[in-house]
């Protein structure tokens, strides 16, 4: 029988419920328990796949092809487990199921209502992963307590607290304890109000995690405990951390895991085994070198748009004991005139995934620079497609080459809509999604990187390399080094002879975790380090002669 921990949030959004949930899960996992996390989102979209990054940050794709919330990325990066469609549920999906059932006649004769029909469906889904053999299922409830949309979820938690044995269910409430500069004080009132709001909805938190800029004094803890009706040990300080990867250790110091285990009456557990995690943190904190990597995209002003890529850099940097300084470069503002200036201080270049026309030409100009200057290049999805277009235009001499996504009338559609996509009209959940196999050419860079002939990676795209041009590309020196064995779809392109030039149709960033950093990112950062060293040697000939 699984036990359930619910994580709710109060006062404001962006307090880091996902990180707190993932950190708690990490600690429980490190104590030998099997844990999974799921997220319930209160919006009406069936999934976040149709939301743009301004609305919702990155869309995270799971192995089974679900388009999900980016918090699932944190869960996977912290726990090194795979999540699935079942780990992310929205109001839209709940209503869709209930309405479909109503049409089928499942409720014949009855009025279908939020309570009990919607809440029953929420509860059914909340318990679904509990049947998969996990000891603990953590459920993060999106949104903030008090939002109209969150009410059915809070109500479902209230009902579950009654239905499940008392020791099988626990509620953690994350709240903000702001510091008022003028008063020189931490303020507990927003927390009191938010817990009161929860209580009005019939849910009483067992543990209160307080996001704060300053340490909580014993007095403040006592006050929160008193007003919020919890034990003082259940008031947890979550101070701002220099990196999200510190948070599990901070939560361990606050004994968040121990308090949960006690309340859930779990007695079989070990001391936390976190040696790999600590080793990673150590390398992260004390890098021996530094590289500057240009990240080219059209959403670079948004913190969350390229979340998994940024985290994969952190993982790969730690392996290389190298600080990865990410230089955000807006693709819309790259021109042939300013590209030298924008790229000259970089040690590597990553062209990001994306959709639509905006910023495309800037990406192509940046790829050209990387190709011509031997600058390590890594293109992901749209980034790979841009590398193909650049090569077609500037090496194959197909000056109007393009993707039919941007120019449906191009005379040279080197990137074209996949056959299976041609009849698709619906936008939600209809791309080529999730994990597919790729076979690697044994003599390729890709094979050296992965060290095996077959890999699986996750996808999210509609367009692909047009195989009608494959021979021309191969003859001209761009090699398709990875292909899907069934569809022969090109998954990887590279340019042999260039120090590091690789484009992938899939999304490797989605599979990089603290304990399993992604090999392409690891090799990319290594190539950046080597590039930086070569650059330094040219600047400093003395060093060069020493190196020889
Ligand atoms: N827009 C491109 C396609 O659909 C690339 C998608 C992506 O970068 N995820 O094929």
Coordinates of C-alpha atoms and ligand atoms in Angstrom, one line a residue:
X1 CA 0.0 0.0 0.0
X2 CA 1.4 3.4 -1.0
X3 CA 1.3 6.4 1.3
X4 CA 0.5 9.8 0.0
X5 CA 2.1 13.2 0.5
X6 CA 0.3 16.2 -0.9
X7 CA 2.2 19.5 -1.5
X8 CA 0.2 22.7 -1.7
X9 CA 1.3 26.3 -2.1
X10 CA 0.1 29.5 -0.6
X11 CA 0.6 33.3 -0.7
X12 CA 2.1 33.4 -4.2
X13 CA 3.2 31.3 -7.1
X14 CA 6.9 30.6 -8.0
X15 CA 7.8 29.6 -4.5
X16 CA 9.4 26.4 -5.8
X17 CA 6.8 23.7 -4.9
X18 CA 8.3 21.5 -7.6
X19 CA 11.8 21.8 -6.1
X20 CA 10.6 21.2 -2.6
X21 CA 8.6 18.1 -3.7
X22 CA 11.5 16.8 -5.7
X23 CA 13.9 17.4 -2.8
X24 CA 11.6 15.6 -0.3
X25 CA 11.3 12.7 -2.8
X26 CA 15.1 12.6 -3.2
X27 CA 15.6 12.3 0.6
X28 CA 13.0 9.6 0.9
X29 CA 14.5 7.8 -2.1
X30 CA 18.0 8.1 -0.5
X31 CA 16.6 6.4 2.5
X32 CA 15.7 3.4 0.5
X33 CA 12.1 4.0 -0.3
X34 CA 10.6 3.9 -3.7
X35 CA 9.0 7.2 -4.5
X36 CA 7.3 8.9 -7.4
X37 CA 5.9 12.4 -7.9
X38 CA 2.9 13.6 -9.8
X39 CA 1.7 17.1 -10.6
X40 CA -2.0 18.2 -10.8
X41 CA -2.4 21.4 -12.7
X42 CA -5.6 23.5 -12.4
X43 CA -5.8 24.9 -15.9
X44 CA -8.2 23.8 -18.6
X45 CA -5.8 22.9 -21.3
X46 CA -5.7 19.1 -21.6
X47 CA -1.9 19.3 -21.4
X48 CA 0.6 22.2 -21.6
X49 CA 1.7 21.1 -25.2
X50 CA -0.4 23.9 -26.7
X51 CA 0.9 26.6 -24.4
X52 CA 3.8 28.8 -25.5
X53 CA 6.8 29.4 -23.4
X54 CA 5.6 32.9 -22.3
X55 CA 2.6 31.2 -20.7
X56 CA 4.2 28.1 -19.2
X57 CA 8.0 27.8 -19.8
X58 CA 9.3 24.7 -21.4
X59 CA 7.0 21.7 -22.3
X60 CA 8.6 18.6 -20.9
X61 CA 8.1 15.4 -22.8
X62 CA 8.2 12.0 -21.1
X63 CA 9.3 8.6 -22.5
X64 CA 5.7 7.6 -23.3
X65 CA 5.2 10.8 -25.3
X66 CA 3.2 12.9 -22.9
X67 CA 3.6 16.7 -23.1
X68 CA 3.8 17.8 -19.5
X69 CA 4.7 20.5 -17.0
X70 CA 8.3 21.4 -16.6
X71 CA 8.2 20.3 -12.9
X72 CA 8.3 16.7 -14.2
X73 CA 11.8 17.6 -15.5
X74 CA 12.8 18.4 -12.0
X75 CA 11.4 15.2 -10.7
X76 CA 13.3 13.1 -13.3
X77 CA 16.5 15.1 -12.8
X78 CA 16.4 14.7 -9.0
X79 CA 15.3 11.1 -8.9
X80 CA 16.7 9.6 -12.1
X81 CA 13.3 7.9 -12.7
X82 CA 11.1 8.1 -15.7
X83 CA 7.7 9.8 -15.3
X84 CA 4.7 9.1 -17.6
X85 CA 1.5 10.6 -18.8
X86 CA 0.0 9.5 -15.4
X87 CA 2.4 11.9 -13.6
X88 CA 0.8 15.1 -14.9
X89 CA -3.0 15.7 -14.8
X90 CA -4.8 18.9 -15.6
X91 CA -8.3 20.1 -14.9
X92 CA -8.8 19.8 -18.7
X93 CA -8.0 16.1 -18.7
X94 CA -10.2 15.5 -15.7
X95 CA -13.2 17.2 -17.2
X96 CA -12.5 15.5 -20.6
X97 CA -12.7 12.1 -18.9
X98 CA -15.9 12.9 -17.0
X99 CA -17.6 14.4 -20.0
X100 CA -16.7 11.5 -22.2
X101 CA -18.1 9.1 -19.6
X102 CA -21.2 11.2 -19.4
X103 CA -21.7 10.8 -23.2
X104 CA -21.1 7.1 -22.9
X105 CA -23.9 6.9 -20.4
X106 CA -21.8 6.1 -17.4
X107 CA -23.9 8.4 -15.1
X108 CA -27.3 7.7 -16.7
X109 CA -30.1 9.4 -14.8
X110 CA -27.7 11.5 -12.7
X111 CA -26.8 15.2 -12.7
X112 CA -23.0 15.3 -13.2
X113 CA -21.4 17.7 -10.7
X114 CA -18.1 19.0 -9.5
X115 CA -18.7 17.1 -6.3
X116 CA -18.7 14.1 -6.4
X117 CA -18.0 13.4 -10.1
X118 CA -15.1 15.7 -10.8
X119 CA -13.6 15.2 -7.3
X120 CA -14.0 11.4 -7.7
X121 CA -12.1 11.5 -11.0
X122 CA -9.3 13.6 -9.3
X123 CA -9.1 11.1 -6.4
X124 CA -9.0 8.2 -8.8
X125 CA -6.1 9.8 -10.7
X126 CA -4.3 10.8 -7.4
X127 CA -4.3 7.1 -6.4
X128 CA -3.4 5.7 -9.8
X129 CA 0.3 5.6 -9.2
X130 CA -0.3 4.1 -5.8
X131 CA -1.1 0.8 -7.5
X132 CA 2.4 0.7 -9.2
X133 CA 4.3 -0.6 -6.2
X134 CA 5.7 2.7 -4.9
X135 CA 6.1 3.2 -1.1
X136 CA 5.3 6.9 -1.4
X137 CA 3.4 9.0 -4.0
X138 CA 4.0 12.7 -3.7
X139 CA 1.3 14.9 -5.3
X140 CA 2.1 18.5 -6.1
X141 CA -1.0 20.6 -6.5
X142 CA -0.3 23.4 -9.0
X143 CA -1.5 27.0 -8.4
X144 CA -2.0 28.8 -5.1
X145 CA -4.5 28.0 -2.4
X146 CA -7.4 30.4 -2.7
X147 CA -7.5 30.3 -6.5
X148 CA -11.0 29.3 -7.8
X149 CA -9.4 26.7 -10.1
X150 CA -7.6 24.9 -7.3
X151 CA -10.7 24.3 -5.2
X152 CA -11.7 20.9 -6.6
X153 CA -8.2 19.6 -6.0
X154 CA -8.1 20.8 -2.4
X155 CA -11.5 19.3 -1.9
X156 CA -10.2 16.0 -3.3
X157 CA -7.3 16.1 -0.8
X158 CA -9.8 16.8 2.0
X159 CA -11.9 13.7 1.0
X160 CA -8.8 11.5 0.7
X161 CA -7.7 12.5 4.2
X162 CA -10.9 11.0 5.5
X163 CA -10.9 7.9 3.2
X164 CA -7.3 6.8 3.6
X165 CA -6.0 5.6 7.0
X166 CA -4.7 8.6 9.0
X167 CA -1.1 7.5 8.8
X168 CA -1.2 7.1 5.0
X169 CA -1.7 10.7 4.2
X170 CA 0.1 13.9 4.9
X171 CA -0.1 17.5 3.7
X172 CA 2.9 19.8 3.3
X173 CA 2.1 23.5 2.7
X174 CA 4.7 25.7 1.1
X175 CA 4.3 29.4 2.0
X176 CA 6.2 32.7 1.9
X177 CA 7.6 34.4 5.0
X178 CA 8.6 37.8 3.5
X179 CA 11.3 40.1 5.0
X180 CA 10.1 43.7 5.3
X181 CA 13.1 45.9 5.0
X182 CA 11.5 49.0 6.5
X183 CA 10.4 47.0 9.6
X184 CA 13.6 44.8 9.6
X185 CA 11.4 41.9 10.3
X186 CA 10.2 38.6 8.9
X187 CA 6.4 38.6 8.6
X188 CA 4.2 35.6 9.4
X189 CA 0.8 37.0 8.6
X190 CA 0.7 35.9 4.9
X191 CA 1.4 32.3 6.1
X192 CA -1.3 32.6 8.8
X193 CA -3.8 33.7 6.2
X194 CA -2.9 31.0 3.8
X195 CA -3.2 28.3 6.4
X196 CA -6.5 29.7 7.5
X197 CA -7.7 29.6 3.9
X198 CA -6.7 25.9 3.7
X199 CA -8.5 25.2 7.0
X200 CA -11.7 26.9 5.6
X201 CA -11.5 24.3 2.8
X202 CA -11.2 21.6 5.4
X203 CA -7.5 20.7 4.9
X204 CA -5.1 21.2 7.7
X205 CA -1.4 21.1 6.8
X206 CA 0.8 18.8 8.8
X207 CA 4.0 20.5 7.8
X208 CA 4.6 24.1 6.9
X209 CA 7.6 24.9 4.7
X210 CA 8.5 28.6 4.7
X211 CA 10.3 30.2 1.8
X212 CA 12.4 33.0 3.2
X213 CA 15.3 35.2 2.5
X214 CA 16.4 35.2 6.1
X215 CA 16.8 32.4 8.7
X216 CA 13.7 31.8 10.8
X217 CA 14.4 32.5 14.5
X218 CA 13.1 30.0 17.1
X219 CA 10.6 32.8 18.0
X220 CA 9.2 33.0 14.5
X221 CA 9.0 29.3 14.3
X222 CA 7.1 29.2 17.6
X223 CA 4.7 31.9 16.3
X224 CA 4.0 30.1 13.0
X225 CA 3.5 26.8 14.9
X226 CA 1.1 28.5 17.4
X227 CA -1.0 30.3 14.8
X228 CA -1.0 27.6 12.2
X229 CA -1.7 24.8 14.6
X230 CA 1.3 22.6 13.9
X231 CA 4.2 21.3 16.0
X232 CA 7.2 23.6 16.1
X233 CA 9.4 20.8 14.5
X234 CA 7.0 20.9 11.6
X235 CA 7.8 24.5 10.7
X236 CA 10.5 24.1 8.1
X237 CA 12.9 26.8 6.9
X238 CA 13.5 26.9 3.1
X239 CA 16.0 29.7 2.7
X240 CA 17.0 30.8 -0.8
X241 CA 19.8 28.5 -2.0
X242 CA 22.6 29.2 -4.5
X243 CA 21.5 26.2 -6.6
X244 CA 18.3 24.1 -6.6
X245 CA 20.6 21.0 -6.1
X246 CA 21.4 22.3 -2.6
X247 CA 17.8 22.1 -1.5
X248 CA 17.6 18.4 -0.7
X249 CA 20.5 18.9 1.7
X250 CA 18.9 22.0 3.2
X251 CA 15.7 20.0 3.7
X252 CA 17.6 17.2 5.3
X253 CA 19.2 19.6 7.8
X254 CA 15.6 20.8 8.6
X255 CA 14.6 17.1 9.0
X256 CA 11.7 17.4 6.6
X257 CA 12.1 13.7 5.6
X258 CA 12.3 12.5 9.2
X259 CA 9.1 14.4 10.2
X260 CA 7.3 12.9 7.1
X261 CA 8.4 9.4 8.0
X262 CA 7.3 9.8 11.6
X263 CA 3.9 11.1 10.6
X264 CA 3.4 8.4 8.0
X265 CA 4.5 5.8 10.6
X266 CA 7.2 4.4 8.3
X267 CA 9.8 2.7 10.5
X268 CA 11.9 0.8 7.9
X269 CA 14.4 3.1 6.4
X270 CA 18.2 3.7 6.3
X271 CA 20.5 6.7 6.7
X272 CA 20.3 8.8 3.5
X273 CA 22.7 7.5 0.8
X274 CA 23.6 10.7 -1.0
X275 CA 27.3 10.3 -1.8
X276 CA 26.9 10.7 -5.6
X277 CA 24.7 13.7 -5.1
X278 CA 27.2 15.3 -2.7
X279 CA 30.1 14.6 -5.1
X280 CA 28.1 16.3 -7.9
X281 CA 27.5 19.3 -5.7
X282 CA 31.2 19.5 -4.7
X283 CA 32.2 19.6 -8.4
X284 CA 29.5 22.1 -9.1
X285 CA 30.7 24.4 -6.4
X286 CA 34.4 24.2 -7.0
X287 CA 35.0 24.2 -10.8
X288 CA 38.5 24.2 -12.1
X289 CA 37.8 26.0 -15.4
X290 CA 35.2 28.0 -17.1
X291 CA 33.6 28.1 -20.6
X292 CA 31.2 30.4 -22.3
X293 CA 28.5 28.7 -24.3
X294 CA 26.2 30.7 -26.5
X295 CA 22.5 29.7 -26.2
X296 CA 20.7 30.9 -29.3
X297 CA 16.9 31.0 -29.1
X298 CA 14.0 33.3 -29.4
X299 CA 12.8 33.0 -25.8
X300 CA 16.1 33.7 -24.1
X301 CA 14.6 36.4 -21.9
X302 CA 12.5 33.7 -20.2
X303 CA 14.1 31.8 -17.4
X304 CA 12.0 28.7 -17.9
X305 CA 11.8 28.4 -21.7
X306 CA 15.0 26.3 -22.0
X307 CA 15.0 24.8 -18.5
X308 CA 16.1 21.3 -19.3
X309 CA 19.0 22.6 -21.6
X310 CA 20.2 24.9 -18.8
X311 CA 20.1 22.0 -16.3
X312 CA 21.8 19.6 -18.7
X313 CA 24.7 22.2 -18.9
X314 CA 24.9 22.2 -15.1
X315 CA 25.2 18.4 -15.0
X316 CA 27.7 18.3 -17.9
X317 CA 29.7 21.2 -16.4
X318 CA 30.0 19.3 -13.1
X319 CA 31.3 16.2 -14.8
X320 CA 33.9 18.3 -16.6
X321 CA 34.7 20.2 -13.4
X322 CA 34.0 23.3 -15.4
X323 CA 31.7 26.2 -14.9
X324 CA 29.4 26.7 -17.8
X325 CA 28.6 30.3 -18.3
X326 CA 25.6 30.5 -20.6
X327 CA 25.5 33.6 -22.9
X328 CA 21.9 34.1 -24.0
X329 CA 21.8 35.4 -27.6
X330 CA 18.5 36.4 -29.1
X331 CA 18.3 34.9 -32.6
X332 CA 16.2 37.7 -33.9
X333 CA 19.1 40.2 -33.5
X334 CA 21.9 38.2 -35.1
X335 CA 23.0 39.6 -38.5
X336 CA 25.8 38.9 -40.9
X337 CA 27.3 42.2 -39.7
X338 CA 27.3 41.6 -36.0
X339 CA 27.8 37.8 -35.9
X340 CA 31.6 38.0 -35.4
X341 CA 31.2 40.4 -32.5
X342 CA 28.5 38.3 -30.9
X343 CA 30.3 35.0 -31.3
X344 CA 34.0 35.9 -30.8
X345 CA 34.0 35.4 -27.0
X346 CA 32.2 32.0 -27.1
X347 CA 33.7 28.6 -26.6
X348 CA 30.7 26.7 -28.0
X349 CA 27.3 27.3 -29.5
X350 CA 24.0 25.6 -28.9
X351 CA 21.1 26.4 -31.2
X352 CA 17.8 25.7 -29.4
X353 CA 14.6 24.0 -30.3
X354 CA 11.7 26.1 -31.5
X355 CA 8.7 26.6 -33.7
X356 CA 7.8 29.2 -36.3
X357 CA 9.5 31.8 -38.3
X358 CA 10.8 34.4 -35.9
X359 CA 14.6 34.5 -35.5
X360 CA 15.3 31.8 -38.1
X361 CA 17.8 33.7 -40.2
X362 CA 19.8 34.7 -37.1
X363 CA 20.1 31.0 -36.2
X364 CA 21.3 30.1 -39.7
X365 CA 23.9 32.9 -39.6
X366 CA 25.1 31.6 -36.2
X367 CA 25.4 28.0 -37.4
X368 CA 27.5 29.3 -40.4
X369 CA 29.9 31.1 -38.0
X370 CA 30.3 27.9 -35.9
X371 CA 30.9 25.7 -38.9
X372 CA 33.5 28.1 -40.5
X373 CA 35.3 28.9 -37.3
X374 CA 35.6 25.4 -35.8
X375 CA 33.5 26.5 -32.9
X376 CA 31.9 23.5 -31.2
X377 CA 28.3 23.4 -32.3
X378 CA 25.3 21.5 -30.9
X379 CA 21.9 21.9 -32.6
X380 CA 18.7 20.5 -31.0
X381 CA 15.6 19.8 -33.0
X382 CA 15.0 23.1 -34.8
X383 CA 18.7 23.8 -34.2
X384 CA 19.6 20.7 -36.1
X385 CA 17.2 21.6 -38.9
X386 CA 18.9 25.1 -39.1
X387 CA 22.3 23.4 -39.5
X388 CA 20.9 21.4 -42.4
X389 CA 19.5 24.5 -44.1
X390 CA 22.7 26.4 -43.6
X391 CA 24.7 23.6 -45.2
X392 CA 22.3 23.3 -48.1
X393 CA 22.5 27.0 -48.8
X394 CA 26.2 27.6 -48.3
X395 CA 27.9 24.3 -49.2
X396 CA 25.4 22.6 -51.6
X397 CA 24.7 25.9 -53.2
X398 CA 20.9 25.6 -52.9
X399 CA 20.4 29.2 -52.0
X400 CA 16.7 29.1 -51.4
X401 CA 16.8 25.9 -49.3
X402 CA 14.5 26.0 -46.4
X403 CA 12.1 24.1 -44.2
X404 CA 8.5 24.0 -45.4
X405 CA 7.5 25.0 -41.9
X406 CA 8.9 28.5 -42.6
X407 CA 8.5 28.6 -46.4
X408 CA 6.0 26.1 -47.9
X409 CA 7.0 27.1 -51.4
X410 CA 10.8 26.7 -51.1
X411 CA 12.2 25.0 -54.3
X412 CA 14.6 23.0 -52.0
X413 CA 12.6 21.7 -49.0
X414 CA 15.6 20.1 -47.2
X415 CA 13.5 20.0 -44.1
X416 CA 9.9 18.8 -44.8
X417 CA 6.8 17.8 -43.0
X418 CA 6.8 14.1 -41.9
X419 CA 4.6 11.9 -44.0
X420 CA 2.6 10.9 -40.9
X421 CA 1.9 14.5 -40.2
X422 CA 0.4 15.4 -43.5
X423 CA -3.2 14.4 -42.6
X424 CA -3.0 15.8 -39.0
X425 CA -5.2 18.8 -38.3
X426 CA -5.5 18.8 -34.5
X427 CA -2.7 20.6 -32.7
X428 CA -2.8 19.0 -29.2
X429 CA -0.7 15.9 -28.7
X430 CA -0.2 15.2 -32.4
X431 CA 3.5 15.7 -33.0
X432 CA 6.0 12.9 -33.2
X433 CA 6.3 12.5 -29.4
X434 CA 8.3 10.5 -27.0
X435 CA 10.9 7.8 -27.2
X436 CA 12.1 6.4 -30.5
X437 CA 15.1 4.2 -31.4
X438 CA 18.1 5.5 -33.3
X439 CA 20.9 3.5 -34.9
X440 CA 24.4 5.0 -34.9
X441 CA 27.0 4.7 -37.6
X442 CA 30.0 2.9 -35.8
X443 CA 32.5 5.3 -37.2
X444 CA 30.7 8.5 -36.1
X445 CA 31.2 11.1 -33.4
X446 CA 27.7 10.1 -32.1
X447 CA 28.9 6.5 -31.6
X448 CA 32.0 7.7 -29.8
X449 CA 29.8 9.8 -27.5
X450 CA 27.2 7.2 -26.7
X451 CA 29.6 4.2 -26.8
X452 CA 26.9 1.9 -28.2
X453 CA 25.2 1.2 -31.5
X454 CA 21.6 1.8 -30.5
X455 CA 20.0 4.5 -28.4
X456 CA 16.6 5.8 -27.6
X457 CA 15.8 9.5 -27.2
X458 CA 12.7 11.6 -26.8
X459 CA 11.1 13.7 -29.6
X460 CA 8.7 16.5 -30.2
X461 CA 8.5 17.6 -33.8
X462 CA 6.5 17.6 -37.0
X463 CA 9.3 18.3 -39.6
X464 CA 12.3 16.1 -40.5
X465 CA 15.3 15.9 -42.7
X466 CA 14.2 15.3 -46.3
X467 CA 15.8 12.0 -47.4
X468 CA 15.6 13.0 -51.1
X469 CA 18.6 15.2 -50.4
X470 CA 20.6 12.7 -48.3
X471 CA 23.0 11.6 -51.0
X472 CA 23.8 15.2 -51.9
X473 CA 24.5 16.1 -48.3
X474 CA 26.7 13.0 -47.7
X475 CA 28.7 13.8 -50.9
X476 CA 29.2 17.4 -49.7
X477 CA 30.5 16.3 -46.3
X478 CA 27.5 16.4 -43.9
X479 CA 27.0 12.9 -42.5
X480 CA 23.7 11.5 -41.3
X481 CA 25.2 9.4 -38.4
X482 CA 22.0 8.3 -36.7
X483 CA 18.8 7.1 -38.2
X484 CA 15.6 5.5 -37.0
X485 CA 15.9 1.9 -38.1
X486 CA 12.2 1.6 -39.1
X487 CA 11.4 4.9 -40.8
X488 CA 15.0 5.7 -41.8
X489 CA 14.3 9.2 -40.5
X490 CA 17.6 11.1 -40.0
X491 CA 18.1 11.6 -36.2
X492 CA 21.7 12.9 -36.1
X493 CA 23.8 14.9 -38.5
X494 CA 27.5 15.8 -38.1
X495 CA 30.4 17.2 -40.0
X496 CA 33.5 15.0 -39.8
X497 CA 36.6 17.1 -39.8
X498 CA 35.0 19.8 -37.7
X499 CA 36.2 19.6 -34.0
X500 CA 32.6 19.1 -32.8
X501 CA 29.6 19.7 -35.0
X502 CA 26.5 17.7 -34.1
X503 CA 22.8 18.3 -34.7
X504 CA 20.1 16.0 -33.2
X505 CA 16.4 15.8 -34.2
X506 CA 15.5 14.6 -30.7
X507 CA 15.8 16.3 -27.2
X508 CA 18.7 14.9 -25.3
X509 CA 18.3 17.6 -22.6
X510 CA 15.2 15.8 -21.4
X511 CA 17.2 12.8 -20.3
X512 CA 20.0 14.5 -18.4
X513 CA 19.9 13.9 -14.7
X514 CA 22.3 14.7 -11.8
X515 CA 23.3 11.0 -11.5
X516 CA 23.2 10.3 -15.3
X517 CA 24.4 13.5 -17.1
X518 CA 23.7 13.3 -20.8
X519 CA 26.7 12.1 -22.9
X520 CA 26.2 14.6 -25.7
X521 CA 26.2 17.5 -23.3
X522 CA 29.2 16.1 -21.5
X523 CA 31.2 15.8 -24.7
X524 CA 29.9 19.2 -25.9
X525 CA 31.2 20.9 -22.8
X526 CA 34.5 18.9 -23.1
X527 CA 34.8 20.2 -26.7
X528 CA 34.1 23.7 -25.4
X529 CA 36.9 23.3 -22.8
X530 CA 39.3 22.2 -25.5
X531 CA 38.3 25.0 -27.8
X532 CA 39.0 27.5 -24.9
X533 CA 42.4 25.9 -24.3
X534 CA 43.3 26.2 -27.9
X535 CA 42.2 29.8 -28.0
X536 CA 44.3 30.5 -24.9
X537 CA 47.3 28.8 -26.4
X538 CA 47.1 31.0 -29.6
X539 CA 46.8 34.1 -27.4
X540 CA 49.8 32.9 -25.3
X541 CA 52.4 31.2 -27.5
X542 CA 54.6 30.5 -24.4
X543 CA 51.8 28.3 -23.1
X544 CA 51.6 26.7 -26.5
X545 CA 55.2 25.7 -26.5
X546 CA 54.8 24.3 -23.0
X547 CA 51.9 22.2 -24.2
X548 CA 53.9 20.8 -27.1
Ligands
LIG1 N1 9.5 23.2 -35.5 C1 10.3 22.1 -35.7 C2 9.4 20.8 -36.0 O1 8.3 20.8 -35.6 C3 11.2 21.8 -34.6 C4 10.5 21.4 -33.3 C5 11.4 21.5 -32.1 O2 12.4 22.2 -32.1 N2 11.0 20.9 -31.0 O3 9.9 19.9 -36.6

